[in-house]
Amino acid sequence: MFSKILIANRGEIACRVIRTCRRLGIRTVAVYSEADADAQHVRQADEAVLLGGPRPADSYLRGDAIIEAAKRTGAEAIHPGYGFLSENADFADAVVAAGIAFIGPSGASMRKMGSKAGAKELMAAAGVPVVPGYTGEDQSPNTLSREAARIGFPLMIKAAHGGGGKGMRVVHRLEDFIVQLESCQREAANAFGRDRVLLERYVQSPRHIEIQVFADTHGHTLHLNERECSAQRRYQKVLEESPSPFLTPALRTAMGDAAVKAAQAIDYANAGTVEFIVDPDGRFYFMEINTRLQVEHPVTELVTGLDLVEWQLRVAAGEPLPLAQDAIVQRGHAIEVRLYAEDPEAGFLPGSGRLESLVLPTPSPHVRIDGGVVAGDLVTIFYDPMIAKLIVWGEDRPTALARLRDALADCDMVGPKSNIGFLERLARHPAVVEGRIDTGYLDRHLEEFMPAATLAHDLQVGAAVAVLLEQEASARGAAAISTDPGSPWAIADGWRLGHAGRRPLAFLHRDQRWDVLAHGHAGRYAVDIEGATYPVEGARLTAGLLELRIHDEARRFRVHRHGSRVTLHDGERRAMLETLPAYRRVSGGDSGGDGRIIAPMPGRVVVVKAKAGDNVDAGQELLVMEAMKMELAVKAPRAGVVAELRVAAGDFVEADTVLVALE
């Protein structure tokens, strides 16, 4: 076994490899870019070497610098993780040529899978089922059109040297073929430098099922059963599980045998994944072999009890596979989802920025967290914005799904937007719960997984009560250390001169503001929202758990609070809100009686619609302010003449700043 290895990667996979190495007593060397100087994989490794600038081309894709770092630190092997150089045949060969072990397959095996067209031909020759299609070198439009007509529609155009969902088009009619072909070729040329394509019959409503394979250098090859990855968005996996709810024992055996044949056909060694598509009738077809460890490998680890990174290390060190095929057992059910810094409501736009707060479930025998960042870390624009992988295990699939939902409810993130709420809705959707989702379902029905436009009133009440209780607790704390704890100003009963117990609050939810007026204290309140009053009794907030009765119905919420951010969860629904300064609305009779119109909140003036000397009517817009991505129109509280305009577009103002004076 190796005594020291270098990990040519970053983030959660680098941290995951470090964990196994530490358990086995193997020292680790991390490599990092300037952007990752304070990253977790750098902090956790025994040594770390700077590669270069923040762009991958200047750091994690510099194979020569990585090999030099391995030599300089005395590393005996290099683990590539996934992504970056993990499937680069030239890099694998260069590592071996430098006298260092590559923890993965040979460059020769990778090259056999480097072309989708060549891979299909090789698999067909080995007796592995492939989708009917065309993989020839003649790429003339006439030939491709003729082959498309022969294959039939719908069909898929795929970049022969592509991956990651790029360079793929589904065509439903011959008349559309040339336009889609040209589009696919342009994308392939831009993404991969080559525009060769292949054509395949498009399998409608397919399942995506992959088989984990392992082989050593002693002639042994086996599989570790399947993972189903049919929940996808734009060909990117969203939820992975094992075992598949779709496979029968006979189909599982047939696919496992085919995967072993596929690995043997390319003289494979180490960890790999053979990916298949499966039609609704159970016919399966080879898609590709991923010549590396997969992101979703923990799913297989939880149901087999094996450490696949340890197996990788042992095989790369020349040892035989630790087990034979008949010794592989599968127990229970495991599911994985990936927590990303991304905004599902903005087309899953990747996010970046400081993780002000990150709350994840406590790891247990049933819940596993594979993460690469902690609170305070920076999610940069240069790399994949994955925060962590959440993997759960249960005795059966319903139990695993229940544990997944419960674990997601424990997650909270402040900083960049996240996909946590999206994953919760996914885990509750009937297509997932019933095990009938196919690879195109999410793209066809994405609106079913988006949040409701409005926030339910019970969640609004819960958020308001949580803030009220926190205010009272804070006041009691201040009174305890006050020099005059008996002062009436230190009593947290909500009483104020002129309006006993009147406690205004304001919140922002999905760029919409709503105001609350509450009366009461010590867990007993009347909460007014949008003209309705909600009586609250018995409210208590202890260790992040809010218990209360609304209209005599008992409710329970988990509460995460960070600064102005409040996250409320009732076990099924999540509400994320920002607290805002409460203010009096700018309207007749409430303000402006003395002719002054004040800023209702801190913010920026974006539009000014009046000027000094203008005659204005009651309710007329005078200017528009923006704060926290929300726009608010400031209106005249009464008719009059603008005597003075004290702000201009672009000005930043504090709350209660005088904006306009009316005669």
Steps between C-alpha positions, in 0.01 A plus 500: 500500500609858439640712783423836334275606212421829327137593431470688170164656578314730737176534696296215640666220300847602621371508860332164450825337375689653792260333747571151368874565484504618860317183608757288316799696632588647160636856494339738252622790286244753379544734205320831477445816302537854629122510545512188720779601739263475799288211366411200714698247295812713554436518874431127535795359302838436659671719241384736226664644188394815313445438127416844362218744432131449566399388151510119458730541199751672729476247781301174513546429128879545512604137483870582487481710818303227678756233410784730610321556834470122547872454433600784729290372792586134454145389415490146364164530326255758370124481553320713237154510663237586237495782248813696408764245386327184624419371149798649319688209344814707433517603865459139618784393270722788614447408865609141438794615284618711794519188716185583697193278529176633349198411715268423211496313168777511243520765232442228240167402660392864515578554133272213403216691666610844380281487192133416545492363147801274550369389840166393352671295231725335758207418730292355218791272409523386864130407510387798708160635383527838324235738371446462124658791317784629283862545617678526165775744402313636199358820650357655185150648545362272227633184666383606845154590367473164323605314816254701707218396271611136529514510883165673529365774724527617766877471503790649694794687350799476735849648490734203453761650734266674741367466849321689776180537298661722234469432128172309521180559303173307476343519153139400438465562122726459198421859398669627819805277475749725315431805719547295819808328356671830426415631847638186665820513293562864591456427870723192480775694320489778759492267802724215391697624199349235269163500328458131420160365599326166526133419460293281729140392521347713773362282777187671633439524876825318580651412835867576565654209687872454554701206625805547724783280378843421643794313351855427613820421314471130580219428255206543738198715410174535690208736550352652815142519373317805372416860571197663342552861390178568308419825682686739271480858383656578162689169515648585842427255782299638792416194713671160503393184679574132545344258445293615204124484567457398134732200458391141546755247631534352150558841339752592772697183429493557123618861533774403746628233260495750211693756707770246581530415128533869421784545751681191376471620139727796575741318737372710786658528846385694809158666554268577211134544422316352204197713417187364330167638390202270558171529314162451671493134389835424667718498187835655591770657284860602563563876527858544621762401756613763746865412560519641853326507835148645469358787704226266621728216615394544870160351408674172413716522811200529732318196359810278472691614809815540289746790466552546126792739546677234706437252218646752254814537708548126542453426129737782402757358743485166315278309740218273377136595552409456869185295424360267235168561321298259713622675817343834400186557704248780481310613807232765533450806281715813454424835334729793419425862413744782434471833678604781269542874522255570220165672447232261366261790440755670274564202274733337756748784458820409694571718801814624668593687815573449866315226689383712791331199660484132410292256703507133400356189669706324763667194340375163624482139379200614293622841379830574327638840401779526242588868497783723393404830665400629843339821623725795421646344184474668163311342210702630206396565142779280365376151596192285537279655773432174686465552875461139611356162413227375733466122504248307709445131569187314603387141543277551195422772246211670687718524811790643301273762339362598841853539636598706197210738556582528869869563430419768243276673754807532724698680226530876484736729313549876509708668232455389140158360415468123517297213352396360841132587456501355148644172631232485769225534243673236286512255792124541553388494138279203404721415199794447736307345788334251265829422323373589152713802405682484165793707375282763333236545770662795677551694179139433394346590838748735665223732617377222732823530698500878542378672821152640545463866410361595840589406854235319706367705791595243764864531391470879511360481853773257605774730369348800677468316831857372478627857461277626781630234739861577402442871564361423845790268582745768391325760715510269802870445444562873481294556816703241688822692448344846525595732789127554546329168426181635657468770236173475301706531181668167583175308530442278194121515497455686173340806669572840349367845587184580302446153353524231763657190357499620139797324335548556126717259301586477131633214286626444148407176323592439134546875444157580646457691822228427752430673830383360831345674798511297820366557852592306811810343653640189671366255244147640475429728203247633256675513162346715224600413142329639190183588687463170684573442870658176622485426874814324625531318832775303674784611273847382603832514312761263639821386327367590158162332548187716502181358654173693500124482451333700222121513529539218758683275249843389623788563259871427508775668296876471473655846499841601366599861564803682364508877510190627322432159344231271644440147366188322619420133435190306605632159393359532150525865395791742513472879524804725468446862597693817574397727785467865396475819702134553583367833376183697468359482152520825302132579459253771587440540871802286600788728399553813305263701715776757555589495130805273541517165319762273652690194381318189626822294502871527420562469127585662169286744305465351153245728333380854577165582341438853630681833528471812711192702410295204376135472600437145618191302590450270796646157420716628213843333472779743583799267492599133515743350749682168490624293793588130518394457134152631585357817345264723698303792355493806726170682445356836596289464817278790391458754223743791503796670338855361515683770696834316513649179360796397713624191309600404148508168315793293621509645852529263795287602799440376852159420644300810608701731272279782370458444127239756396340805660145593397343845537 
